């Protein structure tokens, strides 16, 4: 198993050293030979921003973008696992403290607001952490 994620894409826009690359993101089902007969096939177009430090590219060029698989695991941790732990943990704490299920549930949901605010405030640092590069 490799430690990188690779996608083929097409350069959509160039702004100085920043490239915007359009990729087709497909699920495993989308590549299946019977996808026309199945309703679970899924594919989407995504635009990825990349800082180009290698080579000269033009709009319409086909490129390969590369990212580390650890980025995916870290994204799942930040987007799903930590909020789930915060939600469930705070729900049990508020239920024991207040004794009212409705108020405990509302306060547990309110705990997520500062968490996502902190993520939003650190979006520039996260953008540097979760970045793709071009394969030479």
PDB file of C-alpha atoms in Angstrom:
ATOM      1  CA  UNK A   1       0.000   0.000   0.000  1.00  0.00           C
ATOM      2  CA  UNK A   2       1.376   3.411  -0.964  1.00  0.00           C
ATOM      3  CA  UNK A   3       1.464   6.454   1.275  1.00  0.00           C
ATOM      4  CA  UNK A   4       0.217   8.841  -1.395  1.00  0.00           C
ATOM      5  CA  UNK A   5      -3.052   9.708  -3.075  1.00  0.00           C
ATOM      6  CA  UNK A   6      -2.840  10.526  -6.782  1.00  0.00           C
ATOM      7  CA  UNK A   7      -5.476  12.069  -9.039  1.00  0.00           C
ATOM      8  CA  UNK A   8      -5.377  13.021 -12.690  1.00  0.00           C
ATOM      9  CA  UNK A   9      -6.652  16.522 -13.330  1.00  0.00           C
ATOM     10  CA  UNK A  10      -6.825  19.385 -15.780  1.00  0.00           C
ATOM     11  CA  UNK A  11      -5.505  22.877 -15.059  1.00  0.00           C
ATOM     12  CA  UNK A  12      -8.526  25.202 -14.995  1.00  0.00           C
ATOM     13  CA  UNK A  13      -6.992  28.489 -13.920  1.00  0.00           C
ATOM     14  CA  UNK A  14      -3.552  29.967 -13.293  1.00  0.00           C
ATOM     15  CA  UNK A  15      -2.991  32.934 -10.997  1.00  0.00           C
ATOM     16  CA  UNK A  16       0.726  33.540 -10.532  1.00  0.00           C
ATOM     17  CA  UNK A  17       2.115  30.461  -8.826  1.00  0.00           C
ATOM     18  CA  UNK A  18      -1.351  29.204  -7.829  1.00  0.00           C
ATOM     19  CA  UNK A  19      -3.023  26.597 -10.000  1.00  0.00           C
ATOM     20  CA  UNK A  20      -6.643  25.502  -9.820  1.00  0.00           C
ATOM     21  CA  UNK A  21      -6.946  21.893 -10.988  1.00  0.00           C
ATOM     22  CA  UNK A  22     -10.244  20.142 -11.775  1.00  0.00           C
ATOM     23  CA  UNK A  23     -10.328  16.463 -10.826  1.00  0.00           C
ATOM     24  CA  UNK A  24     -13.027  13.829 -11.118  1.00  0.00           C
ATOM     25  CA  UNK A  25     -13.472  12.187  -7.726  1.00  0.00           C
ATOM     26  CA  UNK A  26     -15.006   8.753  -8.066  1.00  0.00           C
ATOM     27  CA  UNK A  27     -16.074   6.213  -5.528  1.00  0.00           C
ATOM     28  CA  UNK A  28     -15.042   2.594  -5.949  1.00  0.00           C
ATOM     29  CA  UNK A  29     -18.465   1.872  -7.396  1.00  0.00           C
ATOM     30  CA  UNK A  30     -18.059   4.500 -10.126  1.00  0.00           C
ATOM     31  CA  UNK A  31     -15.254   2.486 -11.739  1.00  0.00           C
ATOM     32  CA  UNK A  32     -17.297  -0.725 -11.666  1.00  0.00           C
ATOM     33  CA  UNK A  33     -18.346  -2.271 -14.978  1.00  0.00           C
ATOM     34  CA  UNK A  34     -22.011  -2.572 -13.925  1.00  0.00           C
ATOM     35  CA  UNK A  35     -22.362   0.977 -12.571  1.00  0.00           C
ATOM     36  CA  UNK A  36     -25.062   1.757 -15.133  1.00  0.00           C
ATOM     37  CA  UNK A  37     -27.350  -0.770 -13.497  1.00  0.00           C
ATOM     38  CA  UNK A  38     -26.636   0.266  -9.932  1.00  0.00           C
ATOM     39  CA  UNK A  39     -27.852   3.348  -8.076  1.00  0.00           C
ATOM     40  CA  UNK A  40     -24.868   3.624  -5.731  1.00  0.00           C
ATOM     41  CA  UNK A  41     -22.315   4.753  -8.366  1.00  0.00           C
ATOM     42  CA  UNK A  42     -20.970   8.197  -7.541  1.00  0.00           C
ATOM     43  CA  UNK A  43     -18.553  10.649  -9.123  1.00  0.00           C
ATOM     44  CA  UNK A  44     -18.047  14.387  -8.569  1.00  0.00           C
ATOM     45  CA  UNK A  45     -15.910  17.152  -9.971  1.00  0.00           C
ATOM     46  CA  UNK A  46     -13.662  18.934  -7.471  1.00  0.00           C
ATOM     47  CA  UNK A  47     -11.468  22.009  -7.796  1.00  0.00           C
ATOM     48  CA  UNK A  48      -8.146  21.781  -5.961  1.00  0.00           C
ATOM     49  CA  UNK A  49      -5.872  24.789  -5.336  1.00  0.00           C
ATOM     50  CA  UNK A  50      -2.161  24.026  -5.653  1.00  0.00           C
ATOM     51  CA  UNK A  51       0.900  26.216  -5.216  1.00  0.00           C
ATOM     52  CA  UNK A  52       3.125  25.526  -8.224  1.00  0.00           C
ATOM     53  CA  UNK A  53       6.828  25.599  -7.463  1.00  0.00           C
ATOM     54  CA  UNK A  54       7.921  23.205 -10.226  1.00  0.00           C
ATOM     55  CA  UNK A  55       7.575  23.661 -13.949  1.00  0.00           C
ATOM     56  CA  UNK A  56       5.448  25.745 -16.259  1.00  0.00           C
ATOM     57  CA  UNK A  57       1.831  24.798 -16.876  1.00  0.00           C
ATOM     58  CA  UNK A  58      -0.886  26.173 -19.101  1.00  0.00           C
ATOM     59  CA  UNK A  59      -4.655  26.136 -18.820  1.00  0.00           C
ATOM     60  CA  UNK A  60      -5.916  22.820 -20.173  1.00  0.00           C
ATOM     61  CA  UNK A  61      -2.770  20.832 -19.341  1.00  0.00           C
ATOM     62  CA  UNK A  62      -3.304  17.416 -17.819  1.00  0.00           C
ATOM     63  CA  UNK A  63      -1.456  17.028 -14.516  1.00  0.00           C
ATOM     64  CA  UNK A  64      -1.172  14.536 -11.685  1.00  0.00           C
ATOM     65  CA  UNK A  65      -1.703  15.847  -8.186  1.00  0.00           C
ATOM     66  CA  UNK A  66      -0.274  14.027  -5.183  1.00  0.00           C
ATOM     67  CA  UNK A  67      -1.130  14.127  -1.495  1.00  0.00           C
ATOM     68  CA  UNK A  68      -0.247  12.068   1.551  1.00  0.00           C
ATOM     69  CA  UNK A  69      -2.748   9.499   2.820  1.00  0.00           C
ATOM     70  CA  UNK A  70      -2.081  10.770   6.320  1.00  0.00           C
ATOM     71  CA  UNK A  71      -3.921  13.954   5.320  1.00  0.00           C
ATOM     72  CA  UNK A  72      -7.094  11.914   4.898  1.00  0.00           C
ATOM     73  CA  UNK A  73      -6.759  10.311   8.308  1.00  0.00           C
ATOM     74  CA  UNK A  74      -6.079  13.666   9.942  1.00  0.00           C
ATOM     75  CA  UNK A  75      -9.096  15.197   8.180  1.00  0.00           C
ATOM     76  CA  UNK A  76     -11.349  12.379   9.429  1.00  0.00           C
ATOM     77  CA  UNK A  77     -10.009  12.909  12.935  1.00  0.00           C
ATOM     78  CA  UNK A  78     -10.694  16.668  12.872  1.00  0.00           C
ATOM     79  CA  UNK A  79     -14.035  16.512  11.079  1.00  0.00           C
ATOM     80  CA  UNK A  80     -15.675  13.438  12.612  1.00  0.00           C
ATOM     81  CA  UNK A  81     -13.896  11.702  15.488  1.00  0.00           C
ATOM     82  CA  UNK A  82     -13.080  14.683  17.727  1.00  0.00           C
ATOM     83  CA  UNK A  83     -16.560  16.265  17.323  1.00  0.00           C
ATOM     84  CA  UNK A  84     -18.180  12.891  18.065  1.00  0.00           C
ATOM     85  CA  UNK A  85     -16.138  12.476  21.250  1.00  0.00           C
ATOM     86  CA  UNK A  86     -16.936  16.056  22.291  1.00  0.00           C
ATOM     87  CA  UNK A  87     -20.643  15.580  21.600  1.00  0.00           C
ATOM     88  CA  UNK A  88     -21.055  12.251  23.392  1.00  0.00           C
ATOM     89  CA  UNK A  89     -18.764  13.171  26.283  1.00  0.00           C
ATOM     90  CA  UNK A  90     -20.452  16.498  26.916  1.00  0.00           C
ATOM     91  CA  UNK A  91     -23.899  14.894  26.560  1.00  0.00           C
ATOM     92  CA  UNK A  92     -23.162  12.440  29.373  1.00  0.00           C
ATOM     93  CA  UNK A  93     -21.655  15.171  31.542  1.00  0.00           C
ATOM     94  CA  UNK A  94     -24.597  17.535  31.030  1.00  0.00           C
ATOM     95  CA  UNK A  95     -27.141  14.750  31.575  1.00  0.00           C
ATOM     96  CA  UNK A  96     -25.516  13.869  34.922  1.00  0.00           C
ATOM     97  CA  UNK A  97     -25.225  17.521  35.900  1.00  0.00           C
ATOM     98  CA  UNK A  98     -28.637  18.824  34.764  1.00  0.00           C
ATOM     99  CA  UNK A  99     -30.873  15.755  34.773  1.00  0.00           C
ATOM    100  CA  UNK A 100     -32.846  17.196  31.837  1.00  0.00           C
ATOM    101  CA  UNK A 101     -32.296  15.369  28.540  1.00  0.00           C
ATOM    102  CA  UNK A 102     -33.427  18.224  26.297  1.00  0.00           C
ATOM    103  CA  UNK A 103     -31.210  20.843  27.916  1.00  0.00           C
ATOM    104  CA  UNK A 104     -28.302  18.406  28.032  1.00  0.00           C
ATOM    105  CA  UNK A 105     -28.664  17.654  24.312  1.00  0.00           C
ATOM    106  CA  UNK A 106     -28.841  21.345  23.398  1.00  0.00           C
ATOM    107  CA  UNK A 107     -25.783  22.169  25.496  1.00  0.00           C
ATOM    108  CA  UNK A 108     -23.890  19.207  24.017  1.00  0.00           C
ATOM    109  CA  UNK A 109     -24.622  20.546  20.535  1.00  0.00           C
ATOM    110  CA  UNK A 110     -23.548  24.007  21.677  1.00  0.00           C
ATOM    111  CA  UNK A 111     -20.142  22.567  22.651  1.00  0.00           C
ATOM    112  CA  UNK A 112     -19.480  21.974  18.949  1.00  0.00           C
ATOM    113  CA  UNK A 113     -19.858  25.676  18.101  1.00  0.00           C
ATOM    114  CA  UNK A 114     -16.520  26.752  19.673  1.00  0.00           C
ATOM    115  CA  UNK A 115     -14.797  23.681  18.243  1.00  0.00           C
ATOM    116  CA  UNK A 116     -15.818  24.507  14.679  1.00  0.00           C
ATOM    117  CA  UNK A 117     -15.084  28.197  15.295  1.00  0.00           C
ATOM    118  CA  UNK A 118     -11.524  27.264  16.294  1.00  0.00           C
ATOM    119  CA  UNK A 119     -11.190  25.187  13.120  1.00  0.00           C
ATOM    120  CA  UNK A 120     -12.504  28.095  11.047  1.00  0.00           C
ATOM    121  CA  UNK A 121     -10.055  30.529  12.681  1.00  0.00           C
ATOM    122  CA  UNK A 122      -7.179  28.166  11.817  1.00  0.00           C
ATOM    123  CA  UNK A 123      -8.258  27.551   8.227  1.00  0.00           C
ATOM    124  CA  UNK A 124      -5.071  29.095   6.776  1.00  0.00           C
ATOM    125  CA  UNK A 125      -2.854  26.827   8.840  1.00  0.00           C
ATOM    126  CA  UNK A 126      -5.048  23.843   7.983  1.00  0.00           C
ATOM    127  CA  UNK A 127      -4.850  24.753   4.286  1.00  0.00           C
ATOM    128  CA  UNK A 128      -1.061  24.489   4.504  1.00  0.00           C
ATOM    129  CA  UNK A 129      -1.365  21.148   6.305  1.00  0.00           C
ATOM    130  CA  UNK A 130      -3.876  19.715   3.829  1.00  0.00           C
ATOM    131  CA  UNK A 131      -2.162  20.598   0.573  1.00  0.00           C
ATOM    132  CA  UNK A 132      -1.590  18.726  -2.645  1.00  0.00           C
ATOM    133  CA  UNK A 133       1.411  19.072  -4.914  1.00  0.00           C
ATOM    134  CA  UNK A 134       2.061  18.364  -8.569  1.00  0.00           C
ATOM    135  CA  UNK A 135       3.844  15.197  -9.583  1.00  0.00           C
ATOM    136  CA  UNK A 136       6.906  15.955 -11.675  1.00  0.00           C
TER     137      UNK A 136
END
